[in-house]
């Protein structure tokens, strides 16, 4: 039987993606969708672990105005609602502004010709949001492709800056450097002109032939041609160079591709032959093991990666870490540790052919570039090395040297990163052999983590977990909502639900509830949370603490007709002041179920409870919802804080948005506050309450010092 079987293992599996502290913000434009449809999509994305913000557009004027406000990620189009702005006009407007904004049509039974026409105009297609999982996967792919293009543009910008810095470096460096194209120098630095005795202003346009001894010019051009067409050819050569006065000297010439003023060319560097001197006494050799040292290994690894990127040169990197090296170094001393390194090096030389590269990387690890593409062969080698090293048995005085090793294997192919990242991959695979109760003495092949924007869950597994815990594995946490611009007599706390694993780890509802469709189980959970909150509030009042609780409601709760009568009875039974209960309703949930939301808020008002419209500003219906629901509190959507921190929006834009709310005497809450700098900005804006890790992370007790002097 494969896969996790225990409750704790199931929870651990589900919480694998819960370690991220921030949701990824995405900004969406909706064209031709009903309000309920756009709200449903926003709810779907929020349940999938994102922080979506949406705007509905109707005409070209609103599109152009909206595009100028911020950077948007996707435009979703449907034919649910007729609009003056057509899909093709919207695409033309976006292209006219040279915006990289993917335009996506929600495909509702288009013909093959219609699909072909849209795809030819670079309009992508996704299925209906009703097909939750497939829709989320398609949206994830679009977001990944957009992020890749943005990273490419950023890389191009960084490359341009690097080229400017490189030019400055070349101007000042002591090495003689020139850029060449079609056999002529297009730029040379001062060091070059000094080395060859030319006036610096006369170097541009100089033929390369004049720099090389006539007897060796053919060799020079042959080497340059080989380097251009064969990645295995040497990138340095030794020739007799000729100065301006026809005197000569032995030179070492290094060749590499270059770019000068956006022109592809060759960069040549000349230095006088100093072969008789060495900067390092041992050259590229490690003095203890006699193997190559780390610098030589990294040079070889980068060359191997460069070859692999062209295809057809796949091989494998092995990272070997000694499991007991630290203990041996402490107990047997430096002499014992060095002897162990020599013995391990002997094992490596014995079992690895000289055609492969072996090196000592640091005090307790070795690197092997195994020039064979077959991972199975690398695994066999790793297994052989593990067994051989485990049999090392050498006595030094009264101490017996014995160790095992952990070997991580990382494939090298045409999709690999740079050498240092490859080392990190192989090291991670080796370290995985120490997870849990494992102690190493084995090998592991690197497996890339599945990078995903969307969080999904195994609903059946979750249901089994929820059925097994029988309501005793939940924990309520409390995060303070701190007054910034108002006088408060009550201490405000938001209630946050967590599920506990066997090990005591807390798992967010975003993980264990994201794809759960069992209404009966979820209804039981809603009642459990509400009942626990009411009991806690009663206990706080009995202890003389006047706390106010902010309790989250979901769209499912709004549609449950049994909640309000039950709540009314509990408030009477526990004799609670109802105005100390604030129920938080998501903007997208309210739009998706407008009738239920209005009725629920009306019922809460009759009970004298308060409401808070959270995720405010994530849709185009924010103001309408505020009027219909009559909420006393407004909690700004977290995407605005992310954008403010990332400078995607300015403090003036946020002030413009908040001004109407302040005029309506709504109490504004800003979440995700994590710095003093942000606090000062919010204070100037007149925000009433703030919440975030800067003030206090969620805790098991309501113990924030609200009223301390």
XYZ file of C-alpha atoms in Angstrom:
709
model
C 0.000 0.000 0.000
C 1.490 3.339 -1.033
C 0.991 6.838 0.292
C 0.267 8.126 3.804
C -2.215 6.143 5.862
C -2.204 7.806 9.272
C -4.119 10.917 10.166
C -0.887 12.757 10.881
C 0.590 11.745 7.537
C -2.532 12.893 5.722
C -2.424 16.240 7.481
C 1.285 16.599 6.786
C 0.671 15.920 3.116
C -2.078 18.505 2.958
C -0.037 21.103 4.818
C 2.935 20.816 2.477
C 2.042 24.059 0.766
C 0.874 25.827 3.906
C 4.303 27.146 4.850
C 3.939 30.236 2.676
C 3.217 33.258 4.824
C 1.723 35.376 2.033
C -0.865 34.660 -0.611
C 0.128 35.581 -4.138
C -1.799 38.641 -5.304
C -3.345 38.559 -8.771
C -5.372 41.303 -10.485
C -8.177 40.351 -12.868
C -10.353 42.246 -15.320
C -13.809 40.862 -16.153
C -15.596 41.593 -19.420
C -19.079 40.282 -20.191
C -19.448 38.234 -16.986
C -22.355 38.418 -14.576
C -21.566 39.814 -11.137
C -22.235 36.403 -9.607
C -19.873 34.704 -12.073
C -16.983 37.091 -11.398
C -17.537 36.773 -7.647
C -17.583 32.984 -7.953
C -14.250 33.064 -9.796
C -12.729 35.307 -7.122
C -13.949 32.966 -4.370
C -12.581 29.974 -6.258
C -9.154 31.600 -6.587
C -9.129 32.706 -2.951
C -9.956 29.178 -1.789
C -7.083 27.995 -3.995
C -4.568 30.027 -2.004
C -4.428 33.274 -4.009
C -5.320 36.857 -3.142
C -7.392 37.956 -6.150
C -8.571 41.467 -6.930
C -11.149 41.953 -9.687
C -12.634 44.783 -11.747
C -15.568 44.671 -14.150
C -15.213 46.700 -17.354
C -17.953 47.501 -19.869
C -16.538 49.787 -22.557
C -13.260 50.869 -24.099
C -13.077 54.028 -22.006
C -13.295 52.084 -18.732
C -10.747 49.571 -20.057
C -8.183 52.251 -20.902
C -8.755 54.057 -17.597
C -8.405 50.811 -15.626
C -5.265 49.743 -17.472
C -3.583 53.018 -16.519
C -4.219 52.495 -12.790
C -2.030 49.468 -12.170
C -0.522 46.309 -13.642
C -3.155 43.646 -14.388
C -2.574 39.908 -14.757
C -5.512 38.511 -16.752
C -8.583 39.690 -18.649
C -11.397 37.111 -18.480
C -14.158 37.387 -21.083
C -17.550 35.740 -21.401
C -20.722 36.385 -23.389
C -23.029 36.185 -20.350
C -23.766 39.925 -20.411
C -23.821 42.069 -23.597
C -21.294 44.931 -23.450
C -20.395 47.816 -25.798
C -16.799 46.564 -25.734
C -16.210 43.450 -27.827
C -13.512 40.892 -27.139
C -11.637 41.777 -30.337
C -11.727 45.509 -29.583
C -10.424 44.866 -26.076
C -7.543 42.810 -27.463
C -6.748 45.538 -30.019
C -6.718 48.215 -27.309
C -4.364 46.161 -25.148
C -2.024 45.484 -28.069
C -2.134 49.170 -29.002
C -0.761 50.019 -25.558
C 1.891 47.272 -25.889
C 0.603 45.722 -22.661
C 1.407 42.127 -21.823
C -2.062 41.271 -20.530
C -3.337 37.786 -21.432
C -6.880 37.927 -22.828
C -8.831 34.777 -21.998
C -12.223 33.714 -23.279
C -14.316 31.340 -21.180
C -15.153 28.703 -23.769
C -18.812 27.723 -23.750
C -19.142 25.313 -26.669
C -17.306 27.174 -29.442
C -16.881 25.519 -32.806
C -13.447 24.471 -34.021
C -13.343 27.434 -36.448
C -14.258 29.897 -33.682
C -11.561 28.491 -31.414
C -8.992 28.660 -34.209
C -9.885 32.296 -34.907
C -9.476 33.290 -31.260
C -6.196 31.432 -30.852
C -4.852 33.048 -34.027
C -5.484 36.431 -32.388
C -3.585 35.267 -29.266
C -6.822 35.014 -27.272
C -6.579 31.966 -25.034
C -9.401 29.646 -24.021
C -10.382 28.198 -20.638
C -13.252 25.998 -19.567
C -16.181 27.091 -17.411
C -15.350 27.866 -13.754
C -17.975 25.273 -12.858
C -15.298 22.703 -13.709
C -13.318 23.850 -10.682
C -10.142 21.817 -10.935
C -9.623 22.140 -14.692
C -10.384 25.868 -14.655
C -7.841 26.461 -11.864
C -5.172 24.471 -13.692
C -5.723 26.483 -16.886
C -5.565 29.774 -14.984
C -2.401 28.574 -13.237
C -0.755 27.868 -16.582
C -1.623 31.349 -17.861
C -0.202 32.943 -14.710
C 2.998 30.883 -14.931
C 3.534 31.890 -18.553
C 2.924 35.544 -17.687
C 5.382 35.347 -14.785
C 7.981 33.754 -17.071
C 7.644 36.608 -19.582
C 7.915 39.188 -16.813
C 11.014 37.498 -15.416
C 12.515 37.483 -18.917
C 11.936 41.223 -19.269
C 13.471 41.808 -15.839
C 16.435 39.645 -16.810
C 16.903 41.623 -20.010
C 16.876 44.842 -18.003
C 19.409 43.421 -15.547
C 21.534 42.206 -18.465
C 21.648 45.717 -19.901
C 22.750 47.083 -16.528
C 25.361 44.331 -16.247
C 26.690 45.190 -19.703
C 27.068 48.842 -18.667
C 28.924 47.788 -15.495
C 31.045 45.365 -17.500
C 31.979 48.132 -19.921
C 33.043 50.282 -17.005
C 35.044 47.392 -15.577
C 36.733 46.705 -18.924
C 37.711 50.353 -19.220
C 39.538 50.238 -15.880
C 40.829 46.664 -15.616
C 44.537 45.983 -16.047
C 43.959 43.044 -18.386
C 44.322 43.952 -22.085
C 40.840 43.469 -23.606
C 39.361 44.169 -27.020
C 36.032 43.523 -28.784
C 36.385 42.199 -32.337
C 34.052 41.701 -35.266
C 34.876 40.470 -38.766
C 38.611 40.477 -38.068
C 38.767 44.069 -36.783
C 38.847 45.668 -33.358
C 35.712 47.709 -32.619
C 36.812 48.643 -29.084
C 39.962 48.249 -26.964
C 40.669 49.400 -23.416
C 43.618 51.462 -22.213
C 45.460 48.370 -20.946
C 45.329 46.913 -24.463
C 46.803 50.007 -26.069
C 49.581 50.121 -23.443
C 50.424 46.419 -23.875
C 50.691 46.704 -27.677
C 52.174 50.218 -27.744
C 49.364 51.859 -29.761
C 47.811 55.251 -29.275
C 44.432 54.465 -27.725
C 42.514 56.502 -30.304
C 44.050 54.424 -33.146
C 42.989 50.987 -31.835
C 39.461 51.059 -33.234
C 39.419 49.497 -36.712
C 42.792 47.786 -36.240
C 43.086 44.418 -38.013
C 43.726 41.428 -35.744
C 46.382 40.152 -38.147
C 48.683 42.962 -37.062
C 48.671 41.663 -33.482
C 49.768 38.097 -34.279
C 53.119 36.844 -35.552
C 52.829 36.114 -39.329
C 53.914 32.521 -38.768
C 51.043 31.908 -36.323
C 48.176 33.835 -37.930
C 46.759 30.741 -39.596
C 46.809 28.930 -36.264
C 45.033 31.877 -34.607
C 42.212 32.004 -37.189
C 41.840 28.231 -37.089
C 41.512 28.276 -33.267
C 39.008 31.131 -33.391
C 36.924 29.304 -36.011
C 36.999 26.096 -33.958
C 35.891 27.938 -30.834
C 32.959 29.472 -32.701
C 31.691 26.122 -33.975
C 32.775 23.545 -31.400
C 31.894 23.937 -27.725
C 34.554 21.374 -26.782
C 37.419 23.390 -28.297
C 39.832 25.225 -25.957
C 39.040 28.852 -25.182
C 42.680 29.863 -24.668
C 45.776 29.632 -26.845
C 49.423 30.677 -26.579
C 50.919 32.671 -29.461
C 53.571 35.245 -30.212
C 51.954 38.676 -30.168
C 53.371 41.663 -32.108
C 53.562 45.214 -30.723
C 53.254 48.464 -32.694
C 57.071 48.671 -32.978
C 57.251 45.080 -34.346
C 58.726 43.695 -31.131
C 57.053 40.509 -29.913
C 56.160 38.734 -26.679
C 54.605 35.420 -25.696
C 50.895 35.963 -24.996
C 48.052 33.906 -23.593
C 44.856 34.798 -25.479
C 41.416 34.055 -23.986
C 38.346 34.002 -26.250
C 34.660 34.309 -25.405
C 31.479 35.590 -27.077
C 30.666 39.214 -26.290
C 28.219 42.045 -26.983
C 29.310 45.594 -27.662
C 26.644 48.254 -28.225
C 24.067 45.524 -28.972
C 26.371 43.955 -31.589
C 27.391 40.319 -31.221
C 31.161 40.002 -31.389
C 34.146 38.302 -29.763
C 35.917 39.423 -26.624
C 39.652 38.718 -26.637
C 41.901 39.246 -23.641
C 45.699 39.234 -23.879
C 48.183 38.711 -21.087
C 51.881 38.074 -21.142
C 52.725 34.418 -20.514
C 53.418 33.918 -16.806
C 53.282 30.137 -16.865
C 56.300 29.916 -14.628
C 54.365 31.449 -11.723
C 51.397 30.060 -9.851
C 49.005 31.966 -7.632
C 48.309 28.862 -5.571
C 50.951 26.474 -4.310
C 48.809 23.418 -5.078
C 47.201 24.683 -8.288
C 43.869 22.912 -8.743
C 44.635 20.097 -6.290
C 43.288 19.616 -2.774
C 46.343 19.063 -0.516
C 44.686 16.534 1.848
C 42.846 14.236 -0.552
C 44.989 14.687 -3.644
C 41.783 15.152 -5.669
C 40.763 18.296 -7.526
C 39.806 21.199 -5.275
C 36.494 23.056 -5.200
C 37.575 25.865 -7.562
C 38.727 23.406 -10.236
C 35.570 21.349 -9.815
C 33.277 24.378 -10.220
C 35.147 25.434 -13.362
C 34.657 21.943 -14.812
C 31.004 21.880 -13.703
C 30.215 25.197 -15.387
C 31.867 23.954 -18.584
C 29.819 20.734 -18.359
C 26.592 22.713 -17.868
C 27.443 24.886 -20.844
C 27.876 21.796 -23.025
C 24.674 20.214 -21.704
C 22.616 23.281 -22.639
C 23.289 22.539 -26.316
C 21.732 19.079 -25.973
C 23.256 15.639 -26.415
C 25.691 16.001 -23.488
C 23.604 14.754 -20.542
C 25.416 13.454 -17.477
C 24.978 13.386 -13.688
C 26.306 15.210 -10.653
C 26.876 13.241 -7.432
C 27.236 15.063 -4.116
C 28.793 12.826 -1.427
C 28.536 13.919 2.207
C 30.209 12.028 5.075
C 27.647 11.296 7.796
C 29.951 11.023 10.821
C 32.667 13.527 9.885
C 31.832 16.023 12.635
C 31.939 13.361 15.369
C 35.242 11.967 14.041
C 36.773 15.450 13.899
C 35.797 16.033 17.548
C 36.872 12.631 18.893
C 39.847 11.685 16.678
C 41.104 15.230 16.139
C 42.397 16.859 12.935
C 44.778 13.976 12.208
C 41.946 11.445 12.311
C 39.673 13.615 10.176
C 42.415 14.109 7.572
C 43.139 10.373 7.488
C 39.441 9.674 6.893
C 39.452 12.110 3.977
C 42.486 10.349 2.463
C 40.829 6.931 2.870
C 37.604 8.141 1.246
C 39.623 9.683 -1.601
C 41.326 6.310 -2.143
C 37.895 4.656 -2.371
C 36.770 7.206 -4.949
C 39.913 6.716 -7.046
C 39.474 2.946 -6.867
C 35.838 2.877 -8.025
C 35.640 5.872 -10.381
C 37.328 5.882 -13.773
C 39.705 8.775 -14.470
C 37.424 9.822 -17.341
C 35.070 11.299 -14.729
C 35.766 14.339 -12.533
C 36.183 13.827 -8.772
C 36.901 16.602 -6.272
C 36.820 17.476 -2.608
C 34.348 20.327 -2.107
C 34.767 21.103 1.591
C 35.761 19.470 4.879
C 33.159 16.683 4.660
C 31.850 16.503 1.087
C 32.990 15.432 -2.368
C 31.680 16.113 -5.866
C 31.613 13.758 -8.849
C 30.733 14.644 -12.434
C 29.760 11.274 -13.886
C 29.881 11.586 -17.668
C 27.063 9.178 -18.459
C 23.420 10.172 -19.060
C 21.948 7.038 -17.422
C 20.709 7.837 -13.908
C 20.573 4.098 -13.171
C 24.334 3.821 -13.732
C 24.891 6.797 -11.428
C 22.697 5.103 -8.831
C 24.707 1.882 -9.121
C 27.922 3.861 -8.647
C 26.436 5.646 -5.631
C 25.378 2.352 -4.099
C 28.868 0.924 -4.649
C 30.498 3.957 -3.038
C 28.155 3.809 -0.030
C 29.065 0.172 0.592
C 32.811 0.740 0.113
C 32.957 3.797 2.401
C 30.918 1.996 5.071
C 33.683 -0.682 5.108
C 36.491 1.785 5.867
C 38.052 0.535 9.090
C 41.271 2.195 10.226
C 42.664 2.536 13.726
C 44.440 5.676 14.898
C 45.850 5.051 18.368
C 42.780 3.911 20.344
C 40.183 5.266 17.924
C 38.680 3.341 14.996
C 37.722 5.443 11.993
C 34.354 4.438 10.592
C 31.770 6.412 8.655
C 28.895 6.165 6.219
C 27.909 8.608 3.509
C 24.829 10.176 1.923
C 24.892 10.719 -1.826
C 22.584 13.039 -3.740
C 22.290 12.716 -7.527
C 21.244 15.621 -9.763
C 20.886 15.101 -13.535
C 22.749 17.544 -15.819
C 20.881 18.172 -19.092
C 19.681 20.919 -21.435
C 17.252 22.277 -18.816
C 19.636 22.650 -15.893
C 20.404 25.823 -13.936
C 23.881 27.131 -13.206
C 26.470 25.001 -11.437
C 25.924 26.365 -7.918
C 22.198 25.578 -8.172
C 23.027 22.060 -9.339
C 25.213 21.592 -6.264
C 22.291 22.788 -4.130
C 19.966 20.269 -5.814
C 22.317 17.347 -5.218
C 22.972 18.475 -1.631
C 19.213 18.660 -0.992
C 18.822 15.093 -2.263
C 21.621 13.950 0.064
C 20.107 15.778 3.048
C 16.752 14.106 2.392
C 18.364 10.867 3.577
C 18.400 12.348 7.097
C 14.692 13.269 7.249
C 12.589 11.552 9.874
C 14.469 8.740 11.592
C 16.893 8.082 8.707
C 20.626 8.418 9.368
C 22.023 8.530 5.850
C 24.105 5.688 4.392
C 22.362 5.677 1.016
C 21.674 7.653 -2.127
C 18.782 9.706 -3.450
C 18.020 11.205 -6.866
C 16.887 14.834 -6.808
C 13.173 15.247 -7.476
C 12.040 18.814 -8.257
C 9.231 20.074 -6.090
C 5.994 20.664 -7.936
C 5.832 24.433 -8.249
C 2.200 25.479 -8.157
C 0.354 28.723 -7.659
C -2.934 26.981 -6.994
C -3.498 25.013 -3.797
C -5.545 21.867 -4.197
C -6.468 19.191 -1.734
C -7.478 15.568 -1.582
C -11.079 15.951 -0.403
C -11.602 12.273 0.357
C -8.511 12.233 2.548
C -9.695 15.377 4.331
C -13.125 13.907 4.981
C -11.517 10.826 6.502
C -9.442 13.090 8.728
C -12.420 15.186 9.801
C -14.472 12.082 10.549
C -11.614 10.634 12.615
C -10.917 13.653 14.829
C -14.519 13.911 16.125
C -14.355 17.646 16.774
C -11.463 17.469 19.245
C -8.609 18.346 16.871
C -9.523 21.960 16.190
C -7.889 24.975 17.751
C -9.023 28.577 17.773
C -6.338 31.244 17.510
C -6.750 34.950 18.145
C -5.166 37.884 16.341
C -5.686 41.390 17.745
C -7.285 44.165 15.681
C -5.687 47.244 17.191
C -7.191 50.756 17.217
C -5.146 53.371 15.417
C -7.499 56.350 15.157
C -10.396 55.592 17.524
C -10.986 55.144 21.234
C -12.081 51.569 21.971
C -13.464 50.191 25.224
C -13.409 46.613 23.914
C -10.449 44.507 22.850
C -10.945 43.282 19.273
C -9.770 39.826 18.155
C -10.272 37.939 14.912
C -10.958 34.222 15.357
C -8.818 31.940 13.181
C -9.428 28.208 12.860
C -6.654 25.614 12.768
C -6.644 21.823 12.541
C -4.072 20.027 14.695
C -1.979 17.100 13.503
C -0.771 14.326 15.836
C 2.516 16.210 16.168
C 0.710 19.388 17.214
C 1.264 21.209 13.923
C -1.385 23.754 12.994
C -2.949 23.460 9.537
C -4.816 26.355 7.947
C -8.400 25.949 6.642
C -7.055 27.043 3.239
C -5.517 23.571 3.082
C -7.965 21.185 4.700
C -11.162 22.895 3.464
C -10.132 24.041 -0.020
C -11.919 21.332 -2.005
C -14.248 19.795 0.528
C -17.744 19.225 -0.826
C -19.371 17.439 2.118
C -21.982 19.988 3.296
C -22.900 17.964 6.369
C -19.320 17.891 7.628
C -18.863 21.585 6.900
C -22.119 22.509 8.666
C -20.948 20.666 11.783
C -17.695 22.601 11.608
C -19.542 25.946 11.340
C -21.659 25.189 14.407
C -18.600 23.996 16.338
C -16.695 27.218 15.619
C -19.638 29.452 16.523
C -20.400 27.591 19.733
C -16.767 27.683 20.871
C -16.570 31.420 20.133
C -19.696 32.141 22.174
C -18.436 30.071 25.119
C -15.058 31.829 25.017
C -16.700 35.235 24.938
C -18.789 34.310 28.001
C -15.658 33.182 29.858
C -13.877 36.436 28.966
C -16.792 38.495 30.297
C -16.909 36.404 33.481
C -13.230 37.259 33.981
C -13.964 40.963 33.557
C -12.476 41.283 30.061
C -14.699 43.023 27.534
C -13.506 41.449 24.296
C -15.100 41.721 20.878
C -14.770 38.741 18.530
C -14.584 38.947 14.726
C -15.910 35.639 13.373
C -15.546 34.611 9.730
C -18.565 33.387 7.774
C -18.364 31.560 4.458
C -20.837 31.517 1.570
C -21.953 28.118 2.814
C -22.771 29.582 6.250
C -24.820 32.382 4.698
C -27.000 29.786 2.956
C -27.584 27.739 6.125
C -31.071 28.708 7.374
C -30.514 27.019 10.735
C -27.659 29.308 11.825
C -29.578 32.480 12.764
C -32.264 30.838 14.996
C -29.576 28.782 16.709
C -27.409 31.882 17.231
C -30.324 33.818 18.700
C -30.999 31.069 21.229
C -27.310 30.788 22.206
C -26.956 34.542 22.766
C -29.977 34.465 25.102
C -28.770 31.323 26.863
C -25.281 32.698 27.542
C -26.541 36.271 28.159
C -24.045 37.786 25.789
C -23.948 41.399 24.567
C -24.593 40.804 20.861
C -22.733 43.949 19.781
C -19.521 42.231 20.864
C -19.950 39.741 18.026
C -18.800 40.910 14.582
C -19.403 38.555 11.660
C -17.010 38.922 8.726
C -18.403 38.279 5.226
C -16.207 38.117 2.154
C -17.132 40.499 -0.651
C -16.998 37.755 -3.268
C -19.185 35.431 -1.146
C -21.756 38.213 -0.786
C -21.857 38.801 -4.555
C -22.096 35.072 -5.286
C -25.131 34.760 -2.948
C -26.593 38.291 -2.769
C -30.067 37.344 -1.500
C -28.676 35.108 1.240
C -26.126 37.752 2.238
C -28.769 40.484 2.551
C -31.087 38.242 4.557
C -28.290 37.074 6.851
C -27.074 40.627 7.545
C -30.643 41.749 8.196
C -31.048 38.905 10.714
C -27.764 39.783 12.441
C -28.879 43.423 12.707
C -32.110 42.295 14.392
C -29.988 40.367 16.894
C -27.902 43.568 17.417
C -24.756 41.826 16.121
C -22.382 43.741 13.863
C -20.982 42.837 10.446
C -17.688 43.448 8.657
C -17.355 43.359 4.871
C -13.902 41.839 4.326
C -11.765 41.682 1.176
C -13.236 45.098 0.425
C -12.205 46.455 -2.963
C -11.488 43.092 -4.577
C -14.464 43.463 -6.967
C -16.229 46.281 -8.821
C -19.319 45.904 -6.606
C -17.761 47.069 -3.338
C -19.775 50.268 -2.952
C -23.071 48.604 -3.916
C -22.484 45.805 -1.418
C -21.676 48.265 1.320
C -25.006 50.042 0.774
C -27.003 46.797 0.615
C -25.443 45.041 3.616
C -25.011 48.094 5.850
C -21.813 46.757 7.448
C -20.338 48.819 10.267
C -16.779 47.602 9.619
C -14.797 47.456 6.368
C -11.669 45.286 6.070
C -9.532 46.235 3.096
C -8.446 43.431 0.755
C -4.878 42.315 1.482
C -3.855 42.745 -2.167
C -3.790 46.526 -1.655
C -1.214 46.178 1.119
C 0.881 43.843 -1.050
C 0.716 46.352 -3.907
C 1.535 49.256 -1.607
C 4.597 47.415 -0.269
C 5.620 46.508 -3.841
C 5.006 50.117 -4.980
C 2.450 48.949 -7.560
C 0.062 51.547 -6.130
C 0.867 54.797 -4.340
C -0.296 56.039 -0.963
C -2.267 58.737 -2.808
C -4.212 56.095 -4.758
C -5.074 54.294 -1.526
C -6.136 57.576 0.072
C -8.449 58.278 -2.892
C -10.083 54.876 -2.387
C -10.546 55.255 1.388
C -11.871 58.822 1.366
C -15.547 57.932 0.590
C -15.511 55.295 3.339
C -14.256 57.795 5.904
C -17.015 60.199 4.884
C -19.600 57.440 5.543
C -18.239 56.899 9.075
C -17.343 53.286 8.331
C -14.712 51.751 10.596
C -11.815 50.775 8.325
C -9.561 47.811 9.177
C -6.287 47.261 7.324
C -4.830 43.713 7.568
C -1.310 42.394 6.876
C 0.490 45.248 8.644
C 4.100 44.146 9.049
C 6.266 47.250 9.458
C 6.535 50.544 11.324
C 6.799 52.344 7.996
C 3.416 51.027 6.888
C 1.875 51.932 10.249
C 2.900 55.562 9.858
C 1.403 55.719 6.356
C -1.889 54.235 7.540
C -2.035 56.654 10.461
C -1.780 59.606 8.064
C -4.594 58.120 5.961
C -6.959 58.061 8.939
C -7.356 54.257 9.102
C -9.222 53.246 12.250
C -7.877 49.761 13.033
C -4.908 47.649 11.959
C -4.072 43.949 12.095
C -0.966 41.949 11.242
C 2.164 40.127 12.364
C 3.895 43.438 13.183
C 1.437 43.843 16.054
C 1.059 40.177 16.970
C 0.755 36.861 15.111
C -2.257 34.636 15.871
C -1.925 33.197 19.369
C -3.739 30.650 21.514
C -4.647 33.298 24.103
C -6.361 36.686 23.937
C -3.482 38.473 25.653
C -2.637 41.556 23.584
C -1.932 44.556 25.895
C -4.655 46.819 24.444
C -5.019 49.134 27.392
C -1.490 49.215 28.810
C 0.001 52.650 29.172
